Amino acid sequence: MDHEDEFLNAFFTQVAQLCSDKAKETVEKERESCKQMQMGPWGMLLMHLPQIAVAERSYADLGFLNTKNKGFLRKDNSLKTVYESLKSDLKRLEEMTKGTNSIGTTVANVSSELCQFITARIQLIDFYEKMYNMSVNSKVMKHQELLQHIEGIVNCYLLSCSHLALTAIKTSLTLECEILVQLMKAQVEVQNWRFLPTLMALYGAQTRMSAWERTLQSKESWKLGFSATFLKANQQPALYQWLMKLRSAILAKCSLYFHTTLSQQASPGEMRSIMSKQSIDYYHKIQSFQRKYDILAVLIIFDSRETENSGSGYRHPARGANSFETFPVVVCCPSTFTQKPSVHLDNIHTKIKERHAELLAMDKVICHKSMKDSCTYSFHNTDPTMTLVIVFENGKQKDKETYITSFMLDLSMQIRCNKVYECLKLSK
């Protein structure tokens, strides 16, 4: 390995470790040692490298999101603008140095591949922005669309940054993209009530996060900027912390949707202990609400009409398809509610079918008062295929409907992870 490649390898390793100060010092030392080359290709490349180190540090610290300006991204000095400016400079440098000499060829190749890397970064910023806007504006998270978006970025840059000196930053980029792919897959699978694919996606995200963490062997102390709410005592960058938070939220959701299956594998005491360690213990929350307001039942019903291979557990692919209920019960509290023949389930199924389009909008709680059965049914979708249903007796408490509506909307927002996506945008 010649001197230039050795230097670039050391520099980009420091960038990947988010040691921006150390990386800048490395560049300064290199510039001092080769003053006579400052106007040549190598010197021109060295001029741009510190900006890459600073930009990458800011990116990992969620510096591409800001709440001060009216726009989602800063109009003047946003990180996206910094990356775009860097990309233009490196593109010019590539054109100027191409075919000049051996060092010029190295500079041109590195500049070209850095342009690819920066383009991927810009597209990832757009992806995070899309997630945030989706959570704030529509409340309905289109995870299949998000999955296709991030898979498109992965496929586009799979073979980019092949220069050996860029291995470290390519590894970080790849791991980040793969983590996002696995988390979006987990979201798609859990809302389609697929047990094993959900667990595999969550495991896939965790293994990649562990691998990414091992690459972040930064000795620099993190300065608590606008990411203070994330970092506190933890030394990992804000972006990593946010991805961990999203994974924890999906795991909590998984623990709710597959609560019946999981509870069959552990004693009630063990199950309570496991659930209490989740970021949110949804089942306990539902249980407490049901008891406090003397609710007949709180259920989550799965609409299987447009999904395949769904269910509360694992089914070996060699086994034939089982006859499957159209509206199986995912969660029921109290569990005794569904253990005896009941007119309630028929009423619930009928209303889900009748109000399907309204439920998909996820913008309001839909109520149906049955005078015949002396009870009211409230419906709200937590996901496109999952309907939260609360059944309560008519006229017992004046304000009960208000509390129920508030509870359903809040619980659904949490289950959809909207609040986690909204955390992407941090205040200074």
mmCIF file with all atom_site columns, N, CA and C in Angstrom, residues 343-344 346-352 354-355 358-359 365-380 389-394 401 404-405 408:
data_model
loop_
_atom_site.group_PDB
_atom_site.id
_atom_site.type_symbol
_atom_site.label_atom_id
_atom_site.label_alt_id
_atom_site.label_comp_id
_atom_site.label_asym_id
_atom_site.label_entity_id
_atom_site.label_seq_id
_atom_site.pdbx_PDB_ins_code
_atom_site.Cartn_x
_atom_site.Cartn_y
_atom_site.Cartn_z
_atom_site.occupancy
_atom_site.B_iso_or_equiv
_atom_site.pdbx_formal_charge
_atom_site.auth_seq_id
_atom_site.auth_comp_id
_atom_site.auth_asym_id
_atom_site.auth_atom_id
_atom_site.pdbx_PDB_model_num
ATOM 1   N N  . VAL A 1 343 ? -72.310 -13.197 20.951 1.00 0.00 ? 343 VAL A N  1
ATOM 2   C CA . VAL A 1 343 ? -72.842 -12.416 19.834 1.00 0.00 ? 343 VAL A CA 1
ATOM 3   C C  . VAL A 1 343 ? -71.915 -11.241 19.525 1.00 0.00 ? 343 VAL A C  1
ATOM 4   N N  . HIS A 1 344 ? -71.099 -10.878 20.502 1.00 0.00 ? 344 HIS A N  1
ATOM 5   C CA . HIS A 1 344 ? -70.228 -9.710  20.329 1.00 0.00 ? 344 HIS A CA 1
ATOM 6   C C  . HIS A 1 344 ? -69.271 -9.866  19.149 1.00 0.00 ? 344 HIS A C  1
ATOM 7   N N  . ASP A 1 346 ? -69.546 -11.629 16.461 1.00 0.00 ? 346 ASP A N  1
ATOM 8   C CA . ASP A 1 346 ? -70.274 -11.496 15.185 1.00 0.00 ? 346 ASP A CA 1
ATOM 9   C C  . ASP A 1 346 ? -70.537 -10.028 14.868 1.00 0.00 ? 346 ASP A C  1
ATOM 10  N N  . ASN A 1 347 ? -70.932 -9.281  15.884 1.00 0.00 ? 347 ASN A N  1
ATOM 11  C CA . ASN A 1 347 ? -71.176 -7.844  15.695 1.00 0.00 ? 347 ASN A CA 1
ATOM 12  C C  . ASN A 1 347 ? -69.894 -7.118  15.283 1.00 0.00 ? 347 ASN A C  1
ATOM 13  N N  . ILE A 1 348 ? -68.802 -7.485  15.935 1.00 0.00 ? 348 ILE A N  1
ATOM 14  C CA . ILE A 1 348 ? -67.504 -6.856  15.644 1.00 0.00 ? 348 ILE A CA 1
ATOM 15  C C  . ILE A 1 348 ? -67.085 -7.139  14.204 1.00 0.00 ? 348 ILE A C  1
ATOM 16  N N  . HIS A 1 349 ? -67.173 -8.394  13.797 1.00 0.00 ? 349 HIS A N  1
ATOM 17  C CA . HIS A 1 349 ? -66.782 -8.768  12.431 1.00 0.00 ? 349 HIS A CA 1
ATOM 18  C C  . HIS A 1 349 ? -67.620 -8.022  11.391 1.00 0.00 ? 349 HIS A C  1
ATOM 19  N N  . THR A 1 350 ? -68.899 -7.936  11.656 1.00 0.00 ? 350 THR A N  1
ATOM 20  C CA . THR A 1 350 ? -69.806 -7.250  10.723 1.00 0.00 ? 350 THR A CA 1
ATOM 21  C C  . THR A 1 350 ? -69.422 -5.785  10.568 1.00 0.00 ? 350 THR A C  1
ATOM 22  N N  . LYS A 1 351 ? -69.160 -5.132  11.688 1.00 0.00 ? 351 LYS A N  1
ATOM 23  C CA . LYS A 1 351 ? -68.833 -3.701  11.648 1.00 0.00 ? 351 LYS A CA 1
ATOM 24  C C  . LYS A 1 351 ? -67.475 -3.444  10.998 1.00 0.00 ? 351 LYS A C  1
ATOM 25  N N  . ILE A 1 352 ? -66.510 -4.320  11.226 1.00 0.00 ? 352 ILE A N  1
ATOM 26  C CA . ILE A 1 352 ? -65.195 -4.151  10.582 1.00 0.00 ? 352 ILE A CA 1
ATOM 27  C C  . ILE A 1 352 ? -65.348 -4.222  9.065  1.00 0.00 ? 352 ILE A C  1
ATOM 28  N N  . GLU A 1 354 ? -68.156 -3.609  7.359  1.00 0.00 ? 354 GLU A N  1
ATOM 29  C CA . GLU A 1 354 ? -68.969 -2.472  6.906  1.00 0.00 ? 354 GLU A CA 1
ATOM 30  C C  . GLU A 1 354 ? -68.177 -1.164  6.883  1.00 0.00 ? 354 GLU A C  1
ATOM 31  N N  . ARG A 1 355 ? -67.329 -0.967  7.878  1.00 0.00 ? 355 ARG A N  1
ATOM 32  C CA . ARG A 1 355 ? -66.622 0.317   8.023  1.00 0.00 ? 355 ARG A CA 1
ATOM 33  C C  . ARG A 1 355 ? -65.145 0.216   7.624  1.00 0.00 ? 355 ARG A C  1
ATOM 34  N N  . GLU A 1 358 ? -63.364 3.392   6.230  1.00 0.00 ? 358 GLU A N  1
ATOM 35  C CA . GLU A 1 358 ? -63.194 4.426   7.261  1.00 0.00 ? 358 GLU A CA 1
ATOM 36  C C  . GLU A 1 358 ? -62.096 4.047   8.250  1.00 0.00 ? 358 GLU A C  1
ATOM 37  N N  . LEU A 1 359 ? -62.052 2.772   8.588  1.00 0.00 ? 359 LEU A N  1
ATOM 38  C CA . LEU A 1 359 ? -61.039 2.311   9.541  1.00 0.00 ? 359 LEU A CA 1
ATOM 39  C C  . LEU A 1 359 ? -59.628 2.458   8.966  1.00 0.00 ? 359 LEU A C  1
ATOM 40  N N  . VAL A 1 365 ? -62.077 7.502   15.854 1.00 0.00 ? 365 VAL A N  1
ATOM 41  C CA . VAL A 1 365 ? -62.644 6.303   16.481 1.00 0.00 ? 365 VAL A CA 1
ATOM 42  C C  . VAL A 1 365 ? -64.078 6.168   15.999 1.00 0.00 ? 365 VAL A C  1
ATOM 43  N N  . ILE A 1 366 ? -64.423 4.991   15.536 1.00 0.00 ? 366 ILE A N  1
ATOM 44  C CA . ILE A 1 366 ? -65.773 4.726   15.020 1.00 0.00 ? 366 ILE A CA 1
ATOM 45  C C  . ILE A 1 366 ? -66.562 3.965   16.086 1.00 0.00 ? 366 ILE A C  1
ATOM 46  N N  . CYS A 1 367 ? -67.730 4.474   16.415 1.00 0.00 ? 367 CYS A N  1
ATOM 47  C CA . CYS A 1 367 ? -68.549 3.849   17.462 1.00 0.00 ? 367 CYS A CA 1
ATOM 48  C C  . CYS A 1 367 ? -69.838 3.271   16.887 1.00 0.00 ? 367 CYS A C  1
ATOM 49  N N  . HIS A 1 368 ? -70.252 2.175   17.479 1.00 0.00 ? 368 HIS A N  1
ATOM 50  C CA . HIS A 1 368 ? -71.539 1.567   17.115 1.00 0.00 ? 368 HIS A CA 1
ATOM 51  C C  . HIS A 1 368 ? -72.255 1.182   18.403 1.00 0.00 ? 368 HIS A C  1
ATOM 52  N N  . LYS A 1 369 ? -73.402 1.807   18.621 1.00 0.00 ? 369 LYS A N  1
ATOM 53  C CA . LYS A 1 369 ? -74.173 1.529   19.839 1.00 0.00 ? 369 LYS A CA 1
ATOM 54  C C  . LYS A 1 369 ? -75.269 0.515   19.511 1.00 0.00 ? 369 LYS A C  1
ATOM 55  N N  . SER A 1 370 ? -75.240 -0.585  20.220 1.00 0.00 ? 370 SER A N  1
ATOM 56  C CA . SER A 1 370 ? -76.249 -1.628  20.013 1.00 0.00 ? 370 SER A CA 1
ATOM 57  C C  . SER A 1 370 ? -77.248 -1.596  21.165 1.00 0.00 ? 370 SER A C  1
ATOM 58  N N  . MET A 1 371 ? -78.450 -1.147  20.862 1.00 0.00 ? 371 MET A N  1
ATOM 59  C CA . MET A 1 371 ? -79.489 -1.112  21.899 1.00 0.00 ? 371 MET A CA 1
ATOM 60  C C  . MET A 1 371 ? -79.942 -2.534  22.239 1.00 0.00 ? 371 MET A C  1
ATOM 61  N N  . LYS A 1 372 ? -79.908 -3.382  21.227 1.00 0.00 ? 372 LYS A N  1
ATOM 62  C CA . LYS A 1 372 ? -80.337 -4.770  21.416 1.00 0.00 ? 372 LYS A CA 1
ATOM 63  C C  . LYS A 1 372 ? -79.453 -5.496  22.432 1.00 0.00 ? 372 LYS A C  1
ATOM 64  N N  . ASP A 1 373 ? -78.128 -5.272  22.309 1.00 0.00 ? 373 ASP A N  1
ATOM 65  C CA . ASP A 1 373 ? -77.193 -5.970  23.201 1.00 0.00 ? 373 ASP A CA 1
ATOM 66  C C  . ASP A 1 373 ? -76.730 -5.088  24.361 1.00 0.00 ? 373 ASP A C  1
ATOM 67  N N  . SER A 1 374 ? -77.307 -3.888  24.458 1.00 0.00 ? 374 SER A N  1
ATOM 68  C CA . SER A 1 374 ? -77.019 -2.954  25.567 1.00 0.00 ? 374 SER A CA 1
ATOM 69  C C  . SER A 1 374 ? -75.530 -2.645  25.722 1.00 0.00 ? 374 SER A C  1
ATOM 70  N N  . CYS A 1 375 ? -74.860 -2.498  24.599 1.00 0.00 ? 375 CYS A N  1
ATOM 71  C CA . CYS A 1 375 ? -73.433 -2.167  24.679 1.00 0.00 ? 375 CYS A CA 1
ATOM 72  C C  . CYS A 1 375 ? -73.000 -1.335  23.476 1.00 0.00 ? 375 CYS A C  1
ATOM 73  N N  . THR A 1 376 ? -71.819 -0.743  23.617 1.00 0.00 ? 376 THR A N  1
ATOM 74  C CA . THR A 1 376 ? -71.246 0.075   22.550 1.00 0.00 ? 376 THR A CA 1
ATOM 75  C C  . THR A 1 376 ? -69.917 -0.536  22.118 1.00 0.00 ? 376 THR A C  1
ATOM 76  N N  . TYR A 1 377 ? -69.679 -0.514  20.815 1.00 0.00 ? 377 TYR A N  1
ATOM 77  C CA . TYR A 1 377 ? -68.418 -1.001  20.248 1.00 0.00 ? 377 TYR A CA 1
ATOM 78  C C  . TYR A 1 377 ? -67.653 0.192   19.676 1.00 0.00 ? 377 TYR A C  1
ATOM 79  N N  . SER A 1 378 ? -66.414 0.345   20.088 1.00 0.00 ? 378 SER A N  1
ATOM 80  C CA . SER A 1 378 ? -65.557 1.400   19.529 1.00 0.00 ? 378 SER A CA 1
ATOM 81  C C  . SER A 1 378 ? -64.441 0.749   18.728 1.00 0.00 ? 378 SER A C  1
ATOM 82  N N  . PHE A 1 379 ? -64.196 1.290   17.534 1.00 0.00 ? 379 PHE A N  1
ATOM 83  C CA . PHE A 1 379 ? -63.213 0.702   16.615 1.00 0.00 ? 379 PHE A CA 1
ATOM 84  C C  . PHE A 1 379 ? -62.173 1.745   16.193 1.00 0.00 ? 379 PHE A C  1
ATOM 85  N N  . HIS A 1 380 ? -60.924 1.312   16.131 1.00 0.00 ? 380 HIS A N  1
ATOM 86  C CA . HIS A 1 380 ? -59.866 2.170   15.575 1.00 0.00 ? 380 HIS A CA 1
ATOM 87  C C  . HIS A 1 380 ? -58.712 1.274   15.140 1.00 0.00 ? 380 HIS A C  1
ATOM 88  N N  . VAL A 1 389 ? -60.526 -2.847  19.272 1.00 0.00 ? 389 VAL A N  1
ATOM 89  C CA . VAL A 1 389 ? -61.968 -2.808  19.561 1.00 0.00 ? 389 VAL A CA 1
ATOM 90  C C  . VAL A 1 389 ? -62.170 -2.761  21.074 1.00 0.00 ? 389 VAL A C  1
ATOM 91  N N  . ILE A 1 390 ? -63.027 -1.852  21.510 1.00 0.00 ? 390 ILE A N  1
ATOM 92  C CA . ILE A 1 390 ? -63.392 -1.804  22.927 1.00 0.00 ? 390 ILE A CA 1
ATOM 93  C C  . ILE A 1 390 ? -64.908 -1.970  23.034 1.00 0.00 ? 390 ILE A C  1
ATOM 94  N N  . VAL A 1 391 ? -65.304 -2.917  23.868 1.00 0.00 ? 391 VAL A N  1
ATOM 95  C CA . VAL A 1 391 ? -66.726 -3.217  24.082 1.00 0.00 ? 391 VAL A CA 1
ATOM 96  C C  . VAL A 1 391 ? -67.081 -2.813  25.509 1.00 0.00 ? 391 VAL A C  1
ATOM 97  N N  . PHE A 1 392 ? -68.092 -1.972  25.654 1.00 0.00 ? 392 PHE A N  1
ATOM 98  C CA . PHE A 1 392 ? -68.496 -1.560  27.003 1.00 0.00 ? 392 PHE A CA 1
ATOM 99  C C  . PHE A 1 392 ? -70.014 -1.395  27.078 1.00 0.00 ? 392 PHE A C  1
ATOM 100 N N  . GLU A 1 393 ? -70.520 -1.534  28.282 1.00 0.00 ? 393 GLU A N  1
ATOM 101 C CA . GLU A 1 393 ? -71.966 -1.456  28.495 1.00 0.00 ? 393 GLU A CA 1
ATOM 102 C C  . GLU A 1 393 ? -72.447 -0.018  28.355 1.00 0.00 ? 393 GLU A C  1
ATOM 103 N N  . ASN A 1 394 ? -73.652 0.128   27.849 1.00 0.00 ? 394 ASN A N  1
ATOM 104 C CA . ASN A 1 394 ? -74.221 1.463   27.646 1.00 0.00 ? 394 ASN A CA 1
ATOM 105 C C  . ASN A 1 394 ? -74.577 2.129   28.972 1.00 0.00 ? 394 ASN A C  1
ATOM 106 N N  . GLU A 1 401 ? -67.058 7.306   27.213 1.00 0.00 ? 401 GLU A N  1
ATOM 107 C CA . GLU A 1 401 ? -66.735 7.339   25.780 1.00 0.00 ? 401 GLU A CA 1
ATOM 108 C C  . GLU A 1 401 ? -65.551 8.259   25.488 1.00 0.00 ? 401 GLU A C  1
ATOM 109 N N  . ILE A 1 404 ? -62.404 6.499   26.550 1.00 0.00 ? 404 ILE A N  1
ATOM 110 C CA . ILE A 1 404 ? -62.131 5.385   25.630 1.00 0.00 ? 404 ILE A CA 1
ATOM 111 C C  . ILE A 1 404 ? -61.540 5.898   24.319 1.00 0.00 ? 404 ILE A C  1
ATOM 112 N N  . THR A 1 405 ? -62.136 6.950   23.783 1.00 0.00 ? 405 THR A N  1
ATOM 113 C CA . THR A 1 405 ? -61.632 7.530   22.529 1.00 0.00 ? 405 THR A CA 1
ATOM 114 C C  . THR A 1 405 ? -60.193 8.001   22.688 1.00 0.00 ? 405 THR A C  1
ATOM 115 N N  . MET A 1 408 ? -57.835 4.991   22.963 1.00 0.00 ? 408 MET A N  1
ATOM 116 C CA . MET A 1 408 ? -57.654 4.280   21.695 1.00 0.00 ? 408 MET A CA 1
ATOM 117 C C  . MET A 1 408 ? -56.730 5.042   20.746 1.00 0.00 ? 408 MET A C  1
#
